[in-house]
Coordinates of C-alpha atoms and ligand atoms in Angstrom, one line a residue:
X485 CA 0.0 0.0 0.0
X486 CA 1.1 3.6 -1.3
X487 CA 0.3 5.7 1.9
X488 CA 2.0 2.8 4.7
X489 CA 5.2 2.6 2.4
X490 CA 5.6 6.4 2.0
X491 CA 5.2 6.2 5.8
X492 CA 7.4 4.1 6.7
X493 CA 10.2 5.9 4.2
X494 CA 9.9 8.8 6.1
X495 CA 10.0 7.3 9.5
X496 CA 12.8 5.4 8.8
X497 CA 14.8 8.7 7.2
X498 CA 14.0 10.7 10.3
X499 CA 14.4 8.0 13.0
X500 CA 18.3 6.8 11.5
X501 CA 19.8 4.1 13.5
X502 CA 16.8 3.3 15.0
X503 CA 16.3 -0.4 14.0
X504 CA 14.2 -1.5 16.3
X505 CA 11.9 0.9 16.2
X506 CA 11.8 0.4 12.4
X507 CA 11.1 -3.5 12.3
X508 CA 8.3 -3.1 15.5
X509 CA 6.4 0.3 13.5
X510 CA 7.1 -2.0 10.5
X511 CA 5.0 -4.6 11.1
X512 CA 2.3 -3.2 12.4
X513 CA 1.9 -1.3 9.2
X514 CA 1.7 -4.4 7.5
X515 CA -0.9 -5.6 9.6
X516 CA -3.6 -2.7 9.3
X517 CA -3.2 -1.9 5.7
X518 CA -6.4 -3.9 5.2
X519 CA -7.7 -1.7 7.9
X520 CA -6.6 1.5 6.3
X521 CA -8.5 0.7 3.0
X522 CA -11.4 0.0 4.0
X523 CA -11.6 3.1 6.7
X524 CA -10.5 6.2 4.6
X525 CA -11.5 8.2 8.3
X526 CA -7.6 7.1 9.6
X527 CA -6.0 8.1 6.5
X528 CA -8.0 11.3 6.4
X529 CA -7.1 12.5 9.7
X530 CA -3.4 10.7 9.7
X531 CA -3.8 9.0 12.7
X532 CA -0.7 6.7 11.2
X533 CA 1.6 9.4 11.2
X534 CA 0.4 10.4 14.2
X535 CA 0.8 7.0 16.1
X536 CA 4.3 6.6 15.3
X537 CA 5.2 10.5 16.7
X538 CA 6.2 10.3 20.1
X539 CA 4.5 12.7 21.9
X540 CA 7.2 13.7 24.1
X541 CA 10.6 12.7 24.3
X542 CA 12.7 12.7 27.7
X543 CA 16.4 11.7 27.5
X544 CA 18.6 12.7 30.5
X545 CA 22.0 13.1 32.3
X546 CA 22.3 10.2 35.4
X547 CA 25.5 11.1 37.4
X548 CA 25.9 8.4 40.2
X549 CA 28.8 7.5 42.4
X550 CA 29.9 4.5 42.7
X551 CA 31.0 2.3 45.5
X552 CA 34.8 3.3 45.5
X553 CA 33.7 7.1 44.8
X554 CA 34.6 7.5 41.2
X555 CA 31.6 8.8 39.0
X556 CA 29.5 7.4 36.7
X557 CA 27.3 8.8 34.0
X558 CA 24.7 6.8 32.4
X559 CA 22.2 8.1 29.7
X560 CA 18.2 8.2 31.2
X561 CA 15.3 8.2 29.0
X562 CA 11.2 8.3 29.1
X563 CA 9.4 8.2 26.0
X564 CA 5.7 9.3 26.7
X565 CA 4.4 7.6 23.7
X566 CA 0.3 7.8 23.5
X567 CA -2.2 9.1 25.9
X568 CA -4.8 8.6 23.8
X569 CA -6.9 5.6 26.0
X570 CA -5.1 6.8 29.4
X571 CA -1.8 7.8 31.4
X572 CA 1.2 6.8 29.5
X573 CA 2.2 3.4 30.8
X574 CA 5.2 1.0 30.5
X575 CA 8.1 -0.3 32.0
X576 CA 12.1 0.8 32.6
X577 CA 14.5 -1.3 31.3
X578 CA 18.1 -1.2 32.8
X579 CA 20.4 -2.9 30.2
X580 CA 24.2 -1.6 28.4
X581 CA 22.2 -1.8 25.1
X582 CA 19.1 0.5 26.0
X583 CA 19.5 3.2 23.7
X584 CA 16.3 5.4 21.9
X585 CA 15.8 3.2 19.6
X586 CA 14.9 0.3 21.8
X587 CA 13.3 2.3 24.2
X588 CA 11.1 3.6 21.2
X589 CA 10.3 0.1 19.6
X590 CA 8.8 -0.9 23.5
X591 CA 7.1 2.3 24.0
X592 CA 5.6 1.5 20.4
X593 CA 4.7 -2.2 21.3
X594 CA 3.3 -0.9 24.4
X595 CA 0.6 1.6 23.0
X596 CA -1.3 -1.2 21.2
X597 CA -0.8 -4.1 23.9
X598 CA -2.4 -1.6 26.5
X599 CA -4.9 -0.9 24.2
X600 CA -5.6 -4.9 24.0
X601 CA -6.1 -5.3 27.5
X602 CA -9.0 -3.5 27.5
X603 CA -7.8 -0.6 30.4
X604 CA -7.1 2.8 31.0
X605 CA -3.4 2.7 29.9
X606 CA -1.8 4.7 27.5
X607 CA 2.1 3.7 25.9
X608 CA 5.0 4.6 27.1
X609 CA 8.9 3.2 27.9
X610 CA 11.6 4.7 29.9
X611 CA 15.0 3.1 30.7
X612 CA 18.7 3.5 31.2
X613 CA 22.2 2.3 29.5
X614 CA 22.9 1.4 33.5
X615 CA 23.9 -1.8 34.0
X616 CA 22.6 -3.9 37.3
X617 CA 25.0 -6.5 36.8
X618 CA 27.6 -7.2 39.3
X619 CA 26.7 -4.1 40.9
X620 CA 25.7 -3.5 44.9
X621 CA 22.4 -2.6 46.4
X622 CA 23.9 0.5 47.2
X623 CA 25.4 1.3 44.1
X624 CA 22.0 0.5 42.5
X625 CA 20.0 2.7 44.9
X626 CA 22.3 5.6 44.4
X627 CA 21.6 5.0 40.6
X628 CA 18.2 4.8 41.1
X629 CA 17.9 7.9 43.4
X630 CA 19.6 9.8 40.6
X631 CA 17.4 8.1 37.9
X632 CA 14.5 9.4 40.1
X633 CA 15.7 12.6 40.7
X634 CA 15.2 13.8 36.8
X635 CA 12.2 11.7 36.1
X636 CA 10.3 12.7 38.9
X637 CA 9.3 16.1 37.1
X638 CA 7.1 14.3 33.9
X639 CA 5.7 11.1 35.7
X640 CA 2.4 10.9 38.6
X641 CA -0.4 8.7 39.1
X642 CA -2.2 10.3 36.5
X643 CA 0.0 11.1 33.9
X644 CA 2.9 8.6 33.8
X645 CA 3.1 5.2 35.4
X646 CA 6.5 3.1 34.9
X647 CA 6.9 -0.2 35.7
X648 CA 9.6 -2.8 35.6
X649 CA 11.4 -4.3 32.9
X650 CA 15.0 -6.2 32.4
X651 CA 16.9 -5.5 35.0
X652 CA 14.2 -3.1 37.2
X653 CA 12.1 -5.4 39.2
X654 CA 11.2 -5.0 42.8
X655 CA 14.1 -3.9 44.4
X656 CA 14.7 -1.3 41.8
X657 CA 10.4 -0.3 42.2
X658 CA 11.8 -0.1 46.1
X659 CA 14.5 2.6 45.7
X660 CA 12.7 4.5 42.9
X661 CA 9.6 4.7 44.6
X662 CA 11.3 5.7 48.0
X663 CA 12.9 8.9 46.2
X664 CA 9.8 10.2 43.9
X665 CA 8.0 10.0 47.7
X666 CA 11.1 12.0 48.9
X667 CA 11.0 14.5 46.5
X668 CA 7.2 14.8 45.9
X669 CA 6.0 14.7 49.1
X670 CA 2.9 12.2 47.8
X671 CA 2.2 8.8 48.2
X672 CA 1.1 7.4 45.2
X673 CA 0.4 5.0 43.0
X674 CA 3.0 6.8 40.2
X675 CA 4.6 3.0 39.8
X676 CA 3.6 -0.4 39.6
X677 CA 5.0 -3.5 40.9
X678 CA 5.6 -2.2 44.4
X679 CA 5.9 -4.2 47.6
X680 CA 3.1 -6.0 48.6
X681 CA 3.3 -4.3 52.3
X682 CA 3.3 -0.6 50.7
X683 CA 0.8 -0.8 47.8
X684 CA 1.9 -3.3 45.4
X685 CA -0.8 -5.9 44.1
X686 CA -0.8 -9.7 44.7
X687 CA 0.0 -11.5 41.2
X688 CA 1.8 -9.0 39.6
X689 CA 5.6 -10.4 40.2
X690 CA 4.0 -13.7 38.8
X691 CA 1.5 -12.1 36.0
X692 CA 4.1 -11.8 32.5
X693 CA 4.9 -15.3 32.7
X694 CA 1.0 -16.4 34.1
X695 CA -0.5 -14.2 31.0
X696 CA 1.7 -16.2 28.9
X697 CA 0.4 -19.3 29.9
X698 CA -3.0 -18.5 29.5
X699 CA -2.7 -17.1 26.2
X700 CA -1.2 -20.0 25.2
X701 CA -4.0 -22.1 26.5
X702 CA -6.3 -20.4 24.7
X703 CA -4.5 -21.1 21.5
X704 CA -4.5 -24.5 22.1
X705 CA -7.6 -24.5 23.1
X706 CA -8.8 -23.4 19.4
X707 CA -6.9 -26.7 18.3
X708 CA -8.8 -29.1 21.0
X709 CA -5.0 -29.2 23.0
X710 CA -4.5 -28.6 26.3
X711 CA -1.1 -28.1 28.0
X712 CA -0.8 -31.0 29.8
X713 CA 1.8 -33.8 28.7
X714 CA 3.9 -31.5 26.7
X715 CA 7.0 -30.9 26.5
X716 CA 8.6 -26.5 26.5
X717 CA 11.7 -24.7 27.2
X718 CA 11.5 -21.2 28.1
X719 CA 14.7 -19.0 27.5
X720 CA 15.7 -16.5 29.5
X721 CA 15.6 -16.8 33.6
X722 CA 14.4 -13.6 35.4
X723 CA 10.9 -12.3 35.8
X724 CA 9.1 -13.4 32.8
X725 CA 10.7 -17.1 32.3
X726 CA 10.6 -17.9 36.0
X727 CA 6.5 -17.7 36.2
X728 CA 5.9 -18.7 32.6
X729 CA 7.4 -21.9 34.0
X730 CA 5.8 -22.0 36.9
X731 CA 2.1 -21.8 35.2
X732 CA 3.2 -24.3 32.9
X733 CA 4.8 -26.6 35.2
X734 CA 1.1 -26.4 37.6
X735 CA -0.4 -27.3 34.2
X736 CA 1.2 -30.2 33.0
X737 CA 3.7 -29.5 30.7
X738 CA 7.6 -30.4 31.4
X739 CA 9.9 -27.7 30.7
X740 CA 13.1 -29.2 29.6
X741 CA 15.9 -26.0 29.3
X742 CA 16.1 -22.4 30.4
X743 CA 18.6 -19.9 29.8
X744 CA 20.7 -16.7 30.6
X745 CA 22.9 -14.3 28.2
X746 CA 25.5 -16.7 28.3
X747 CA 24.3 -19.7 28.0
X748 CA 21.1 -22.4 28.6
X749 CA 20.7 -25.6 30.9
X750 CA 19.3 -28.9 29.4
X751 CA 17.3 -30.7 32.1
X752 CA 15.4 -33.6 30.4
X753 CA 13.7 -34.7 34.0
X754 CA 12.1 -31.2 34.1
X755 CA 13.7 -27.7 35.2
X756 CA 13.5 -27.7 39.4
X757 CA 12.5 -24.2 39.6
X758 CA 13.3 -24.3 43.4
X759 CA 16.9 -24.0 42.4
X760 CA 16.3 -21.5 39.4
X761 CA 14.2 -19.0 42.0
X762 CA 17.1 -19.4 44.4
X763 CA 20.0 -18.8 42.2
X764 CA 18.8 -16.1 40.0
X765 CA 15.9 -14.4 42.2
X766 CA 18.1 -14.5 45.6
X767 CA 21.8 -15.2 45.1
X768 CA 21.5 -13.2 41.3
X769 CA 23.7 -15.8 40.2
X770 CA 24.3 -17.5 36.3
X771 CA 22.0 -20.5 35.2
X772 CA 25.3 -22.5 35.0
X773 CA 25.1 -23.1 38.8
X774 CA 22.1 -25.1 38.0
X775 CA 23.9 -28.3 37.4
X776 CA 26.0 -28.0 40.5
X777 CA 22.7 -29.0 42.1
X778 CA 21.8 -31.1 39.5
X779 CA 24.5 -33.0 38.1
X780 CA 22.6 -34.7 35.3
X781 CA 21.8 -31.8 33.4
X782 CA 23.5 -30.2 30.9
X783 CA 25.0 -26.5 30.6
X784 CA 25.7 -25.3 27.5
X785 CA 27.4 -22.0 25.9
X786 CA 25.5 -19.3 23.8
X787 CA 22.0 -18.5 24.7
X788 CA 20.4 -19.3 20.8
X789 CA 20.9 -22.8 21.1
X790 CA 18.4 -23.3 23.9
X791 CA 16.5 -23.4 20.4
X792 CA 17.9 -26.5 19.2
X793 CA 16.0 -28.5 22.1
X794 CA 13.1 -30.8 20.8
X795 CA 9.9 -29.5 22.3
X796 CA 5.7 -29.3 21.5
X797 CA 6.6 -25.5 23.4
X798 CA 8.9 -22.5 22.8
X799 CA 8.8 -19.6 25.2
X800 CA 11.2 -16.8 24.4
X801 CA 11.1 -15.1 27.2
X802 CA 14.6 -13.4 27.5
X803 CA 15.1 -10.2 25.2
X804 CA 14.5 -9.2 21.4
X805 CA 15.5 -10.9 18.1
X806 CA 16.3 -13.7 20.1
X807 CA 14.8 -16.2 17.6
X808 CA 15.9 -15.4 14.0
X809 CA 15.3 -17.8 10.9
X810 CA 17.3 -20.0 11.6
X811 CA 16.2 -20.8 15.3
X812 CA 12.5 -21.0 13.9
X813 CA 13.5 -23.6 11.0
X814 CA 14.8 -25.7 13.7
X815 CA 12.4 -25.7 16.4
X816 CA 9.5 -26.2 13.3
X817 CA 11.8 -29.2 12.1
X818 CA 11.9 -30.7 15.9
X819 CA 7.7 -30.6 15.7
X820 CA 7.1 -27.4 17.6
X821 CA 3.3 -26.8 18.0
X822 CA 3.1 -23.5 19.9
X823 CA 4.9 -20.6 20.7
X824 CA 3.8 -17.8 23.1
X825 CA 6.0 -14.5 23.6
X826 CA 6.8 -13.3 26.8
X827 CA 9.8 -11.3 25.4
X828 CA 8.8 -8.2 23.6
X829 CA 9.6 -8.9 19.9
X830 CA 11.8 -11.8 20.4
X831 CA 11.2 -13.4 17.3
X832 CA 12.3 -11.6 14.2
X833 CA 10.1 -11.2 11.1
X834 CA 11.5 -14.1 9.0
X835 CA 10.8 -16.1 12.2
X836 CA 7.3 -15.4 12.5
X837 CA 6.7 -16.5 8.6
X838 CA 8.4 -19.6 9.3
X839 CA 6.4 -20.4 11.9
X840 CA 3.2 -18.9 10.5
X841 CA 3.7 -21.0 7.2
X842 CA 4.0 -24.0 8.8
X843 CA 1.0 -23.9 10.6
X844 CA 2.6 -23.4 14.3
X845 CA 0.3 -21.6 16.9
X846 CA 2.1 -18.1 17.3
X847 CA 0.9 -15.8 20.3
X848 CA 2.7 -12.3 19.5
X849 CA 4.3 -10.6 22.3
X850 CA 2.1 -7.6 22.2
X851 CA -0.6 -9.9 22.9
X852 CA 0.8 -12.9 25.1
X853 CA 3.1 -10.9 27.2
X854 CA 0.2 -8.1 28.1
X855 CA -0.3 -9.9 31.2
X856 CA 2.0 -8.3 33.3
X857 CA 0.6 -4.4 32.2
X858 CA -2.6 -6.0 32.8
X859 CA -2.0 -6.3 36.6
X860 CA -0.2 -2.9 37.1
X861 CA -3.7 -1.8 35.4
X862 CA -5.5 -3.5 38.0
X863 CA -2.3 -2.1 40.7
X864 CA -3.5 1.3 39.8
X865 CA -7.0 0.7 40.3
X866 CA -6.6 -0.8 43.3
X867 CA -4.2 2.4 44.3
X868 CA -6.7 4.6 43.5
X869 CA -9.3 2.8 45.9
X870 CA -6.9 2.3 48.4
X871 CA -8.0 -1.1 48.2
X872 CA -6.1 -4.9 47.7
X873 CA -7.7 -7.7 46.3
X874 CA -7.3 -11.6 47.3
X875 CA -4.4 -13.5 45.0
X876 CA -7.7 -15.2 43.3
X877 CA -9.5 -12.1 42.6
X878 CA -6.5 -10.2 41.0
X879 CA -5.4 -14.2 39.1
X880 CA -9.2 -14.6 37.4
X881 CA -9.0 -11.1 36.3
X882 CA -6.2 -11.2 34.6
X883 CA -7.3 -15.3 33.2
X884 CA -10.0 -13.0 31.8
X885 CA -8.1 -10.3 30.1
X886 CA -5.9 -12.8 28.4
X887 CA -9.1 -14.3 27.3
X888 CA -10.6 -11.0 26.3
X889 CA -7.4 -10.6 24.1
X890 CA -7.6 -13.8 22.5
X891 CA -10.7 -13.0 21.6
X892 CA -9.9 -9.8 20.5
X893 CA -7.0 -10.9 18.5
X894 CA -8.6 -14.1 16.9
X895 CA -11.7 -12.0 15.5
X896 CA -10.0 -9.3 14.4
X897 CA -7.7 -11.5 11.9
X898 CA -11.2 -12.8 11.1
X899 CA -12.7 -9.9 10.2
X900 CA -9.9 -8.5 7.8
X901 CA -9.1 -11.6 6.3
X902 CA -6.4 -13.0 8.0
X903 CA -8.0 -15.9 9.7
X904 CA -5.6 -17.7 12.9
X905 CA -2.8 -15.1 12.4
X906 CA -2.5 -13.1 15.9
X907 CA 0.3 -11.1 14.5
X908 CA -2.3 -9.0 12.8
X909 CA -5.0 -9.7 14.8
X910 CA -3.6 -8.2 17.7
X911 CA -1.7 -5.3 15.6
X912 CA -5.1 -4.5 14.0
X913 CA -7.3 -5.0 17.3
X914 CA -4.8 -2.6 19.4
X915 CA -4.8 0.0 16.3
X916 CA -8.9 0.5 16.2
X917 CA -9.1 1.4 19.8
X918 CA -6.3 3.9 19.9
X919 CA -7.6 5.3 16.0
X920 CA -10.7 5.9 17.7
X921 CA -9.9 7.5 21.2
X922 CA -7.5 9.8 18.7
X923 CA -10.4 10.6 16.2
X924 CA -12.4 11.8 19.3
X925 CA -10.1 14.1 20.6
X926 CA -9.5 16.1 17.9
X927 CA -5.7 17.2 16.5
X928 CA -3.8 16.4 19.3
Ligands
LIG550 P1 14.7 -9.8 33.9 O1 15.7 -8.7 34.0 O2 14.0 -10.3 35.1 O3 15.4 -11.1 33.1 C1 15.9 -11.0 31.8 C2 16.4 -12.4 31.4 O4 16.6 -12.4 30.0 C3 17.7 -12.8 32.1 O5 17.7 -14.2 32.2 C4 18.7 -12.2 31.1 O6 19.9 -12.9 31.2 C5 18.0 -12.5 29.8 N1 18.5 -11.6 28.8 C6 18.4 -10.2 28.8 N2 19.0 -9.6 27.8 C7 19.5 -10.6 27.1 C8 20.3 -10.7 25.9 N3 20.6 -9.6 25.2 N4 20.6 -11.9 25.5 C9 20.3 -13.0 26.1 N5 19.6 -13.0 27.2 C10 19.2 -11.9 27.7 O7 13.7 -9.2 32.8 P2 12.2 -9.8 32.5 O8 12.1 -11.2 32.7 O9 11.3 -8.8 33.1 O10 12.2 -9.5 30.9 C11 12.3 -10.4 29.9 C12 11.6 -10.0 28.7 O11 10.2 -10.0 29.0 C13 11.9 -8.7 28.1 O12 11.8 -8.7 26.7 C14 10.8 -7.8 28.6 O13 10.7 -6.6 27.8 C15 9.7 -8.7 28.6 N6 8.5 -8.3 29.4 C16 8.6 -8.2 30.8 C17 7.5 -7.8 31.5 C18 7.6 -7.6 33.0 O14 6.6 -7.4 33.6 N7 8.8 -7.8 33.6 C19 6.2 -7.6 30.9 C20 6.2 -7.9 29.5 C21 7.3 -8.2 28.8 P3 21.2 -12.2 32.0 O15 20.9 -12.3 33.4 O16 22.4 -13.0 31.5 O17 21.2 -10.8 31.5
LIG551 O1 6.7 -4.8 28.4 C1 5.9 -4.7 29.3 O2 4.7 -4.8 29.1 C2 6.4 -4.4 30.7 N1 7.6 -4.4 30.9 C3 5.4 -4.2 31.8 C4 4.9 -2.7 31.8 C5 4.1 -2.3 33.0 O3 3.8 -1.1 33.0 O4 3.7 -3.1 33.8

């Protein structure tokens, strides 16, 4: 199509370097071209151009001492993407490769996902080059003071909510939340995944990898599968992996091999995540030390061949790209069934036709992974009621958004001819509800 194409030229031209912001705006293009056609009211009112137009970019100085006193600068960054359905929302990712261009491609992602779960939220993604790794809790709450200390001024319960992402989970929430209270003098719900003791919400450590899970259920559901009996391996090992496995392990399936950035563990009895929890969640140790506990698994070197395991399952739940052609050939020539993202775009385009042409159940992260924005949706509202629900009440709301986006996903391909393919389902269900709050409110 003409108008998407010219669209995409120019995004491209005036976002340079900005590659993964260019392959996520990319194919979501794709996906709603159908959509475009036969609604002339988007193209009228350019609600494309519009949608891919931050609108307001924050990228800031983090000076931070370190534990022997020398100082350290990192680069800071919050992309307010959409308010168009709510408060910008969406995590902060601490990793050495954050740079605008990732940080775009999540906010992106994070717009249309919101949209899909059928809340309040609007998109946005913050983060910092910082790395975690290797460093103390002191040196990380000095970082994090900092961090807070500009981004304090453009975030609040009402306008800008971050959350966690790699490398920011609760101890992270802790310190950042500790110094926007400082500073502000509020106390608020202006993050999600707090402490359970000072206004977090029960299931939201747990609800990215639960989402998953249920997502995936319903997909297999649609074929007359269930979980139970198969066989999955889950890459990565921190928030998302840890309770994707869990959910599937209470279900059924056997997960046979997770992973970190340098490498994966084969266990063909079944990954004890006892031993996974302990080393990464307490002693934030390497997944290597899992066969010190268990001798008769394997460790391997290099993270992509956790791919080369034969499974019914894949769950890539460790970073982006992190599935490429190759990978999907393999895991579609070991009789994969089913994969459901928890990573955000981990599988890169050529993956995803590879899997979609051979007929494998795909559950797009923008869909599959909304689970855990689903539950700081339903941290906020709680927040704002100064209320907390039971660990069942938060866990069958959030079974029934990741229903609700099935559904959502699987009529939508439906409706504009792209029957079974959640890529554009979910693309195209997430683009008519943002189009629509935009028409609304006029030229904003
Ligand atoms: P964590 O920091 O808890 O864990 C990240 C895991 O992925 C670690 O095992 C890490 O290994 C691995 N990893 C990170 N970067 C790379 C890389 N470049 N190559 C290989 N492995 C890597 O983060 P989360 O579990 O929260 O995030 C994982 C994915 O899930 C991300 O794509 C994130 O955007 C997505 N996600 C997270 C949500 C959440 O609520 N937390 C919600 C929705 C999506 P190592 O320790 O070696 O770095
Ligand atoms: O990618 C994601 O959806 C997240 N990291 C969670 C964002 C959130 O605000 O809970």
């Amino acid at each position: 199509m003409v108008i998407t194409s010219e669209i995409m030229d120019r995004l491209v031209e005036k976002n340079p370097g900005e590659a993964e912001f260019h392959q996520a705006v990319h194919e979501v293009l794709t996906s709603i071209e159908p959509v475009l056609e036969r609604h002339p009211k988007y193209v009228k009112a350019k609600i494309v151009e519009r949608i891919v137009e931050p609108e307001r970019q924050i990228i800031f100085r983090v000076p931070w001492q370190d534990d022997t006193g020398e100082v350290q600068i990192n680069r800071g960054f919050r992309v307010e993407f959409s308010s168009a359905i709510g408060p910008y929302k969406g995590g902060l990712r601490f990793h050495p490769t954050v740079n605008l261009g990732i940080i775009k491609f999540l906010g992106f992602e994070q717009i249309l996902k919101n949209a899909l779960t059928g809340l309040a939220m609007g998109g946005g993604k913050g983060g910092s080059d910082f790395d975690p790794k290797g460093k103390s809790d002191d040196e990380v709450m000095r970082f994090c003071q900092s961090f807070m200390t500009e981004l304090v001024r453009h975030i609040g319960a009402d306008t800008d909510v971050p959350a966690g992402d790699i490398g920011v989970g609760g101890r992270e929430i802790g310190f950042l939340f500790g110094q926007y209270k400082r500073i502000k003098n509020v106390f608020e719900g202006v993050l999600t995944g707090k402490g359970l003791n000072w206004g977090g919400s029960l299931v939201r450590t747990e609800a990215t990898g639960y989402g998953v899970i249920y997502f995936l259920e319903e997909m297999l559901k649609s074929k007359g599968e269930t979980i139970e009996g198969k066989t999955a391996v889950s890459s990565g090992s921190g928030n998302a992996s840890i309770y994707t496995v869990e959910k599937c392990q209470q279900l059924g399936a056997k997960v046979v091999g997770m992973s970190d950035s340098n490498g994966y563990v084969h266990d063909p009895e079944g990954i004890r995540l006892d031993t996974v929890r302990r080393i990464k969640e307490i002693e934030r140790g390497r997944i290597k030390e899992y066969v010190e506990e268990h001798p008769h698994a394997t460790y391997h070197e290099g993270w992509k061949g956790i791919w080369s395991l034969k499974v019914d399952i894949a769950l890539p739940n460790a970073t982006e790209n992190e599935i490429g052609r190759e990978e999907a050939e393999l895991l579609v020539k070991n009789g994969v069934i089913a994969v459901a993202e928890g990573a955000n775009m981990p599988s890169t385009p050529e993956a995803i036709e590879v899997f979609l042409e051979n007929g494998v159940l795909f559950g797009p992260a923008k869909a599959a992974n909304a689970g855990g924005v689903a539950v700081s949706g339903l941290e906020m509202a709680q927040n704002s009621q100064r209320v907390a629900w039971t660990f069942e009440e938060a866990d069958e709301k959030l079974k029934g958004i990741m229903h609700h986006i099935y559904t959502t996903a699987s009529e939508a391909a439906e409706e504009y001819g792209a029957p079974g393919n959640l890529v554009v389902g979910a693309n195209v269900g997430g683009f008519l509800k943002v189009a629509d709050a935009m028409l609304d409110q006029g030229l904003v």
